[in-house]
Short mmCIF file of C-alpha atoms in Angstrom, two decimals:
data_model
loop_
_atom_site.label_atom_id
_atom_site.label_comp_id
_atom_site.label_asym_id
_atom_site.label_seq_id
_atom_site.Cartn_x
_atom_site.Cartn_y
_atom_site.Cartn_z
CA UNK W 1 -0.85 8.46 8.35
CA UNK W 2 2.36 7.32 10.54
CA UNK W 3 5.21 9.67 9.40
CA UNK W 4 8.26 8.84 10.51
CA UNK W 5 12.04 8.79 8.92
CA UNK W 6 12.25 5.77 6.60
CA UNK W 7 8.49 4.47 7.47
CA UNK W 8 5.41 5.38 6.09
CA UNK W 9 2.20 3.42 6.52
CA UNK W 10 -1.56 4.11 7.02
CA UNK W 11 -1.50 4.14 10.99
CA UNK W 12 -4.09 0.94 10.81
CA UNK W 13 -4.18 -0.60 14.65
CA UNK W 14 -3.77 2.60 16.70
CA UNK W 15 -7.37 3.01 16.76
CA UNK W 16 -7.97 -0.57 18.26
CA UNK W 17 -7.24 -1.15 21.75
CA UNK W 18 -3.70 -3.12 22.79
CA UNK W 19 -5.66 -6.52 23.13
CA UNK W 20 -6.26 -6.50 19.30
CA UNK W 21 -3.57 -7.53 17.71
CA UNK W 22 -4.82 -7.85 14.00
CA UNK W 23 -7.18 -5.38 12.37
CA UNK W 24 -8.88 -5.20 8.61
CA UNK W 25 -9.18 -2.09 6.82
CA UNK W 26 -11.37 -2.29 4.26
CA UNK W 27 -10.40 0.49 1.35
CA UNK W 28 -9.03 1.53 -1.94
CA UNK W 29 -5.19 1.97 -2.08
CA UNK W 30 -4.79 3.93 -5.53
CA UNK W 31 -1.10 4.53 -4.92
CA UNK W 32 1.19 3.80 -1.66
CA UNK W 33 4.64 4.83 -2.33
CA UNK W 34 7.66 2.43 -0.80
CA UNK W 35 7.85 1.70 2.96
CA UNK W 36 7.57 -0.63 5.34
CA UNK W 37 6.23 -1.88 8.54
CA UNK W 38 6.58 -3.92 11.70
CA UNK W 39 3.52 -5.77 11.20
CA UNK W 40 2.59 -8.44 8.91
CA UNK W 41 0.01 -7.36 5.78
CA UNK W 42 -2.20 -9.32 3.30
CA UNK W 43 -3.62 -7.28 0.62
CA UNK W 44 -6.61 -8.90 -0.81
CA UNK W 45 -8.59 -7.22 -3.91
CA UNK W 46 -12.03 -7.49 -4.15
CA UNK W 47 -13.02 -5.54 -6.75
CA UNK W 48 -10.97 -3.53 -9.23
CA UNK W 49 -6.99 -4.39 -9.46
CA UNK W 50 -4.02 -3.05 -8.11
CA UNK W 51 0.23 -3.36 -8.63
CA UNK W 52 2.19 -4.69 -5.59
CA UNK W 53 5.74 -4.57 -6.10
CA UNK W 54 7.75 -6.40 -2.73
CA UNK W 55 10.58 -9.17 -2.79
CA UNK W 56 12.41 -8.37 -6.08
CA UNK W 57 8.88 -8.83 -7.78
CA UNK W 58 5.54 -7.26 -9.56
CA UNK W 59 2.64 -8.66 -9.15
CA UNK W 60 -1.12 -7.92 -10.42
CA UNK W 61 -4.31 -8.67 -8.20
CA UNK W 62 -7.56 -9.11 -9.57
CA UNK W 63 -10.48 -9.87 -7.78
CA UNK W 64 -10.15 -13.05 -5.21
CA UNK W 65 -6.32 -12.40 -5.52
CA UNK W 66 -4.67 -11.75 -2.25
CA UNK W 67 -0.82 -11.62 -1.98
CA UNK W 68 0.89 -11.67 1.79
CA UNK W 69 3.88 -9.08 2.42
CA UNK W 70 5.99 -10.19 5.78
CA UNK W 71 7.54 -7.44 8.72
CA UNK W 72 10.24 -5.30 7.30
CA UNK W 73 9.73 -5.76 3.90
CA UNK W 74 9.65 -2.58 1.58
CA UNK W 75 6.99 -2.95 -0.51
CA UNK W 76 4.64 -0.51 -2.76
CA UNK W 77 1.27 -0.65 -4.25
CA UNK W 78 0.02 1.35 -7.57
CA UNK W 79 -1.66 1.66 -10.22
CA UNK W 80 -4.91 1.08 -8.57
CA UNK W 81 -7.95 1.63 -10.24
CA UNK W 82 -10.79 4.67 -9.17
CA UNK W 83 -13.21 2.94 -7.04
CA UNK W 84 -11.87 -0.92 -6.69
CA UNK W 85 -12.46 -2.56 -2.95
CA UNK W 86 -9.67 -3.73 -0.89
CA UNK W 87 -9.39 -5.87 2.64
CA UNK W 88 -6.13 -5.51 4.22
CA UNK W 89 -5.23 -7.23 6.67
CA UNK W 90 -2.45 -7.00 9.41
CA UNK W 91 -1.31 -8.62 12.43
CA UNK W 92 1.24 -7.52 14.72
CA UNK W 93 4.36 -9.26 15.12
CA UNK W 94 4.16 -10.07 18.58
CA UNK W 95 1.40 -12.96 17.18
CA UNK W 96 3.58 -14.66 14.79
CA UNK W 97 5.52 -17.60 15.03
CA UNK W 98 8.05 -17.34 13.00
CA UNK W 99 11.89 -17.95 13.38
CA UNK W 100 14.53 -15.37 12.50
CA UNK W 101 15.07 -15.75 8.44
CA UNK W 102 11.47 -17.22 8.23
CA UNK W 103 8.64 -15.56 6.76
CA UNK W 104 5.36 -16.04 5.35
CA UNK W 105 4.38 -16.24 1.06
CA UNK W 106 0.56 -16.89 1.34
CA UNK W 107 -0.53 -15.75 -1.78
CA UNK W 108 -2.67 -16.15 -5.33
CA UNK W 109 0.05 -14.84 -7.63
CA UNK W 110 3.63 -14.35 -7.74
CA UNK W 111 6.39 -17.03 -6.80
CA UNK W 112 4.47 -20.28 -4.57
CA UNK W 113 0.98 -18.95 -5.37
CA UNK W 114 -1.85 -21.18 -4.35
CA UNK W 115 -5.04 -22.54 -6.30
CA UNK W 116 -7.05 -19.74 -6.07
CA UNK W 117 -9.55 -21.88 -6.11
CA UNK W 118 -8.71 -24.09 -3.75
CA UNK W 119 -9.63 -24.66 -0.78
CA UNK W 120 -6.87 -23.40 1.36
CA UNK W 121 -7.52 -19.74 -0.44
CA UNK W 122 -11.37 -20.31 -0.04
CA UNK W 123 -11.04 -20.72 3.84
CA UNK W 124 -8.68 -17.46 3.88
CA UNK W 125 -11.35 -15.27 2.17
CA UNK W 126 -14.14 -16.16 4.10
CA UNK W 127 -12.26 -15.60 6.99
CA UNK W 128 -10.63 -12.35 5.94
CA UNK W 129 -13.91 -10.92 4.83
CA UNK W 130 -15.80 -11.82 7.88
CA UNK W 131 -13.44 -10.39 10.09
CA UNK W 132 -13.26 -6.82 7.73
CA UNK W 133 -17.04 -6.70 7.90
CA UNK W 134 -16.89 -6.99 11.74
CA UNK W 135 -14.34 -4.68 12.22
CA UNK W 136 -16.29 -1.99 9.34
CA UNK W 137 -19.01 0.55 11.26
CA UNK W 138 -22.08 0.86 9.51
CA UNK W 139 -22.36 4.04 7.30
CA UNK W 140 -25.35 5.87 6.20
CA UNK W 141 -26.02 9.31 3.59
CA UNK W 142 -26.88 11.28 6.57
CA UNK W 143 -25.12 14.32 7.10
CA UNK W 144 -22.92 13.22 9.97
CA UNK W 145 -19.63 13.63 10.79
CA UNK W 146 -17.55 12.36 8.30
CA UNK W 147 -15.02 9.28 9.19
CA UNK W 148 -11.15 10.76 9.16
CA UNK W 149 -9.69 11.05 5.91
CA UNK W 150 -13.13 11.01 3.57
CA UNK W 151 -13.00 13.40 1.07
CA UNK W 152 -15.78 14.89 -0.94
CA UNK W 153 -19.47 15.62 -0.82
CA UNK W 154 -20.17 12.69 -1.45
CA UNK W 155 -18.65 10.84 0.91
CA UNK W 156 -20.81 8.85 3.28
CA UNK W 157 -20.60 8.51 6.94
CA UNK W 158 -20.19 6.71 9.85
CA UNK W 159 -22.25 7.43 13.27
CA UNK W 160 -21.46 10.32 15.39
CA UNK W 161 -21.11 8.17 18.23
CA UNK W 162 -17.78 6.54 19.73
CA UNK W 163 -17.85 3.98 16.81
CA UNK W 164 -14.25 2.75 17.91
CA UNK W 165 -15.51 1.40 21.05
CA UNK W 166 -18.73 -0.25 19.71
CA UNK W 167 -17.36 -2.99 17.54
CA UNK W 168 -17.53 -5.94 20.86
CA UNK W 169 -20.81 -5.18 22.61
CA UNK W 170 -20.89 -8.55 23.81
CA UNK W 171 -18.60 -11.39 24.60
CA UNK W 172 -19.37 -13.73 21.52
CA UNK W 173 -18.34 -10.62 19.33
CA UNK W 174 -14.92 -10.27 21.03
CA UNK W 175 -14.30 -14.13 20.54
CA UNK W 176 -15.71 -14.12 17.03
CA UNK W 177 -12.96 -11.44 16.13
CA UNK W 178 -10.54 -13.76 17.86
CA UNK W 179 -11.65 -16.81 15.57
CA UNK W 180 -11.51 -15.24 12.85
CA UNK W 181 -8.03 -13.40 12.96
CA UNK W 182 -6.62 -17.22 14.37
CA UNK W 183 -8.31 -19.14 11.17
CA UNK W 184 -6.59 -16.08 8.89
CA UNK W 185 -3.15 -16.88 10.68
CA UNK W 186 -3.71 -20.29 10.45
CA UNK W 187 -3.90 -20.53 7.10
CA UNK W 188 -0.61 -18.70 6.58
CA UNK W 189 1.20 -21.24 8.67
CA UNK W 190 1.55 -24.30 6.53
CA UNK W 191 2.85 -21.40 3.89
CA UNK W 192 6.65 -20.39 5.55
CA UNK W 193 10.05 -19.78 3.65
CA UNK W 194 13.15 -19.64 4.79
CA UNK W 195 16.22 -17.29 4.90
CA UNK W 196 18.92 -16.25 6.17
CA UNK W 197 18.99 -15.88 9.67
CA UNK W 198 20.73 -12.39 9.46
CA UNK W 199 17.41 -11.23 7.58
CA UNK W 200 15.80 -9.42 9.68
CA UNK W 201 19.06 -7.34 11.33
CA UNK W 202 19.45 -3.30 10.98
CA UNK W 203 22.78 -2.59 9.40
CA UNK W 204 22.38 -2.14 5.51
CA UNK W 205 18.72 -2.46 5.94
CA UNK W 206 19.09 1.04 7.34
CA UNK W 207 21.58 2.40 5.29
CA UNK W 208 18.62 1.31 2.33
CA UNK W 209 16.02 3.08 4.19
CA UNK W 210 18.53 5.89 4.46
CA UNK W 211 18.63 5.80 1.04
CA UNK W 212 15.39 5.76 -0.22
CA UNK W 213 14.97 9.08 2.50
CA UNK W 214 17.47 11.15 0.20
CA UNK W 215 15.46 10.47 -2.98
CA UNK W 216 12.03 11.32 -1.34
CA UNK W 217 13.68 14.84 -0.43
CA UNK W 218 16.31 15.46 -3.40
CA UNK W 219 14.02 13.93 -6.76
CA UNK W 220 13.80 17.46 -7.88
CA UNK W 221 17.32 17.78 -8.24
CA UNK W 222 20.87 16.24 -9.67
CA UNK W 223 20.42 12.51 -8.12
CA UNK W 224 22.36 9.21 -8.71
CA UNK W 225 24.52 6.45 -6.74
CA UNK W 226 27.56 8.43 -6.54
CA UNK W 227 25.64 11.26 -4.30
CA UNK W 228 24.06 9.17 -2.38
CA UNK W 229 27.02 7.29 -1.93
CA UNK W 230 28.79 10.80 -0.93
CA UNK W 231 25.99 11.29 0.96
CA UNK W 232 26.20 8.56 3.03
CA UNK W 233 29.97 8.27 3.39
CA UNK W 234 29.56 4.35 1.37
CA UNK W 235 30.51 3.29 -1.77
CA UNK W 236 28.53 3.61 -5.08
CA UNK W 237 28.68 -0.70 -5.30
CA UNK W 238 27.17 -0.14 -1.65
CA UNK W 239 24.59 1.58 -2.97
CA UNK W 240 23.75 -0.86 -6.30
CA UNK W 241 23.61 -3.38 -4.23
CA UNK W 242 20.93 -2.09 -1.46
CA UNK W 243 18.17 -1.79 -4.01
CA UNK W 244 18.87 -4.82 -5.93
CA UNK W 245 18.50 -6.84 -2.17
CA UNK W 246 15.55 -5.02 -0.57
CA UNK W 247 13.74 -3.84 -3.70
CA UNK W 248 14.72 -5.79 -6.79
CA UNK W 249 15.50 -2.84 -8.94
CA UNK W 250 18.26 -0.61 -9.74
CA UNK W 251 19.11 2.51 -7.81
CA UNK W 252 18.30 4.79 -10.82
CA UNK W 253 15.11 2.25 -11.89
CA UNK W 254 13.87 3.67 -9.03
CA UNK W 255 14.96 7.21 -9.06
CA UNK W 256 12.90 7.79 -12.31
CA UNK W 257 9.97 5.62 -10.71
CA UNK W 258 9.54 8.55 -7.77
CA UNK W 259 9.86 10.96 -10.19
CA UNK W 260 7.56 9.94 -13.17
CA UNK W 261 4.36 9.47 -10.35
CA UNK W 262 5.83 13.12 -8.74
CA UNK W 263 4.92 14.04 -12.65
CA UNK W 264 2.21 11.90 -12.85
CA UNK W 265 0.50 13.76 -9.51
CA UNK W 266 1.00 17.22 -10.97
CA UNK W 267 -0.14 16.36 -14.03
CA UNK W 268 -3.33 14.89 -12.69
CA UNK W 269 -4.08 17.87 -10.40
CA UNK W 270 -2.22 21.34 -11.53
CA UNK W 271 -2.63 23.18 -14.66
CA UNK W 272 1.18 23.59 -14.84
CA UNK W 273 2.91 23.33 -18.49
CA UNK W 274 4.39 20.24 -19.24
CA UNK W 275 7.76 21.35 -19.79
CA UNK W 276 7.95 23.06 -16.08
CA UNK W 277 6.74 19.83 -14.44
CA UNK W 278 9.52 17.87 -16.83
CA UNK W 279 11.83 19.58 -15.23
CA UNK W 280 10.20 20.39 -11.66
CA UNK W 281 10.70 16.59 -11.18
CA UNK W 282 14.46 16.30 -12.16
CA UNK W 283 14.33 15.60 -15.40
CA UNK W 284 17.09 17.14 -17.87
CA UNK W 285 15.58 17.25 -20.83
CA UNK W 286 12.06 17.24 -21.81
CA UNK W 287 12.74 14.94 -24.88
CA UNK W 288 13.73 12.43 -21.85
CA UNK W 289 11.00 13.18 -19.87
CA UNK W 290 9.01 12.20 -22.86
CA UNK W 291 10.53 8.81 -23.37
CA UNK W 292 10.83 7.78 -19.90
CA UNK W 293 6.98 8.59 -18.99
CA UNK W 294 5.94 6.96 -21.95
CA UNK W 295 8.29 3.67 -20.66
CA UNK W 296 6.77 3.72 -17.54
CA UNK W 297 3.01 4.86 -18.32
CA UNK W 298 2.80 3.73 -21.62
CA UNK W 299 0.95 6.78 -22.92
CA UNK W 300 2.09 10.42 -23.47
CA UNK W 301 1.97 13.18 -20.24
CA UNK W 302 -0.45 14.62 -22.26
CA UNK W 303 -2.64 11.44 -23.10
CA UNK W 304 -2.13 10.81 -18.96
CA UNK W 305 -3.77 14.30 -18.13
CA UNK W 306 -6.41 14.42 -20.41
CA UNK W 307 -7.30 10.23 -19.05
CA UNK W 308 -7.19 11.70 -15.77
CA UNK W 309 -8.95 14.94 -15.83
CA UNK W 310 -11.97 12.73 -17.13
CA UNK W 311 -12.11 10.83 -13.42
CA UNK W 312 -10.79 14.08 -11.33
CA UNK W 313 -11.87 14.35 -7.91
CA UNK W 314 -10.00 17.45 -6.52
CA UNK W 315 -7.55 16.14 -5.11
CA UNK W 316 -4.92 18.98 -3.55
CA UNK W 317 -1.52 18.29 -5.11
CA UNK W 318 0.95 18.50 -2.06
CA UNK W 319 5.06 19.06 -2.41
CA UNK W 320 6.42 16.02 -0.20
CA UNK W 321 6.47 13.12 -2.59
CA UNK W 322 5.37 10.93 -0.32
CA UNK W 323 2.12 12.99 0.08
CA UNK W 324 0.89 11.46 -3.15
CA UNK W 325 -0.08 8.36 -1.63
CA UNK W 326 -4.19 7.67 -3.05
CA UNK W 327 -6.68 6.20 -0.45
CA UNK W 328 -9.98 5.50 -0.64
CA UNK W 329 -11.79 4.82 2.27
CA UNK W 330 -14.48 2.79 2.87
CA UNK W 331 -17.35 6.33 3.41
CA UNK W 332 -16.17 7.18 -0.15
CA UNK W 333 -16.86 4.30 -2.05
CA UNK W 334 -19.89 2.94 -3.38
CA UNK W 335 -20.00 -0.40 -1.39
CA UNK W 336 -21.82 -2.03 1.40
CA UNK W 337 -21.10 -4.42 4.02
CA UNK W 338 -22.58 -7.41 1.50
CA UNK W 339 -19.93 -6.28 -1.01
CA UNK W 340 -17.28 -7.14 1.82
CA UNK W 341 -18.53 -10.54 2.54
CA UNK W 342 -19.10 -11.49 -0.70
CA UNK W 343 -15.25 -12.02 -1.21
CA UNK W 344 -15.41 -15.07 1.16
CA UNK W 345 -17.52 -16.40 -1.95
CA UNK W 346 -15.32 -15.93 -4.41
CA UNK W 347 -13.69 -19.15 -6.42
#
């Protein structure tokens, strides 16, 4: 996991070597709090479904969905279901041609979705899945060493051997990776929008990421606009008007969205009372807690834990909100190579 101040993201291409400039993980993303990344990422569900909420929107995938999310925008995925399949895909910047203001909205749902039965989305999963299966070692039951970030006896695993360097034995592999990353891009080409040129510039984009910093570390305590305005020396109108631009939500929308999943994780994997993790998570009154849980999760705390202590995995509950993240990866799910491959042949 990259860590960094204001970015978070599942470190994806640093295990590839600098001539690869696109990679597909094939996984489960459960939950993936807000951040955001330099490359370009196309989440594409194969089995299961999953929440993406990115450009002032919220969108559901089901299986043959995929939904494209451009450089620098902040972005989260939840409410992911135990055990679904994902491909995502991302290619580095440095391979895309687009102007400043432009950027890419190749996808099955939300705002300019395509048939996803056409054949424009057809090409892109049959490309996108042949390239994930290339780029995914083979696993096996044996007791090897188990890929990084596995979890559980079950988990399967991949070879002992210096997997990362195996995937382009020969030449035709190398330039079938290369095909197949092109044919991806290509199909998000004819699919462009267009901004304003001042899009992509630092300025309140950072004072945003700035922002969303102080509620990762302060949930737990008194929080609205007018400290982080204080906080950042800006003005509370400032502040409304970051998260309505980069996030599509209110300031205090998403306040109570970090801390109902901070509730939701401790619920899920402590014992703790629910009145101490009310007001663990910054919550005033449990009576509020209450309501805005049930807003958000539509079901009681109670109904949540008992739901989830049904499909518990033991998990370790950690502090830093952003340590809450789910992921699945591939060793721990019950899935082959076929599965991959077979959503090229969906629609």
């Amino acid at each position: 996991m990259a860590k960094e101040r204001g970015y978070y993201e599942l470190d994806m291409n640093a295990r590839f070597t600098p001539e690869m400039m696109s990679c597909a993980l094939v996984g489960n993303v459960i939950n993936n709090g807000l951040h955001w990344h330099r490359h370009l990422e196309v989440m594409c569900c194969v089995r299961g479904s999953f929440c993406i909420r990115a450009e002032q929107s919220v969108v559901r995938l089901y299986p043959g969905d995929f939904f494209t999310i451009h450089c620098n925008v902040p972005h989260e995925i939840f409410d992911g279901e135990p055990d679904g399949l994902q491909i995502i895909f991302s290619a580095d910047e440095q391979i895309l041609r687009c102007s400043p203001g432009e950027r890419y909205c190749f996808a099955t749902v939300g705002e300019n979705a395509v048939d996803p039965r056409g054949d424009e989305a057809g090409k892109f999963r049959k490309s996108v899945a042949a390239l994930a299966a290339m780029l995914t070692p083979e696993i096996s039951m044996e007791n090897n060493a188990p890929f990084p970030g596995s979890r559980g006896k079950n988990s399967r695993a991949f070879p002992e051997n210096d997997w990362e360097s195996s995937f382009f034995t020969r030449e035709k592999q190398w330039y079938a990776y290369q095909m197949e990353t092109y044919a991806c891009l290509m199909c998000l080409a004819g699919h462009k929008i267009s901004g304003s040129a001042d899009e992509g510039k630092s300025g309140s984009f950072d004072q945003f990421r700035a922002c969303v910093e102080l509620i990762r570390e302060n949930y737990t305590g008194p929080l609205d606009a007018a400290v982080l305005a204080s906080a950042l020396k800006v003005s509370q109108p400032t502040i409304y008007r970051l998260f309505r631009k980069n996030l599509g939500v209110s300031v205090n929308d998403y306040i109570r969205l970090v801390r109902v999943r901070a509730a939701c994780a401790l619920l899920e994997n402590t014992d703790r009372e629910i009145t101490e993790i009310a007001f663990s998570c910054g919550f005033t009154s449990l009576s509020n807690f209450y309501r805005i849980f049930h807003e958000e999760m539509h079901q009681t705390p109670t109904e949540y834990r008992k739901m989830k202590k049904q499909t518990y995995r033991g998990n370790i509950f950690q502090r830093q909100v952003m340590d809450l993240n789910q992921f699945q990866s591939f060793c721990e799910l019950p899935y082959t190579k076929q599965d991959i491959l077979n959503y090229g042949d969906i629609g």
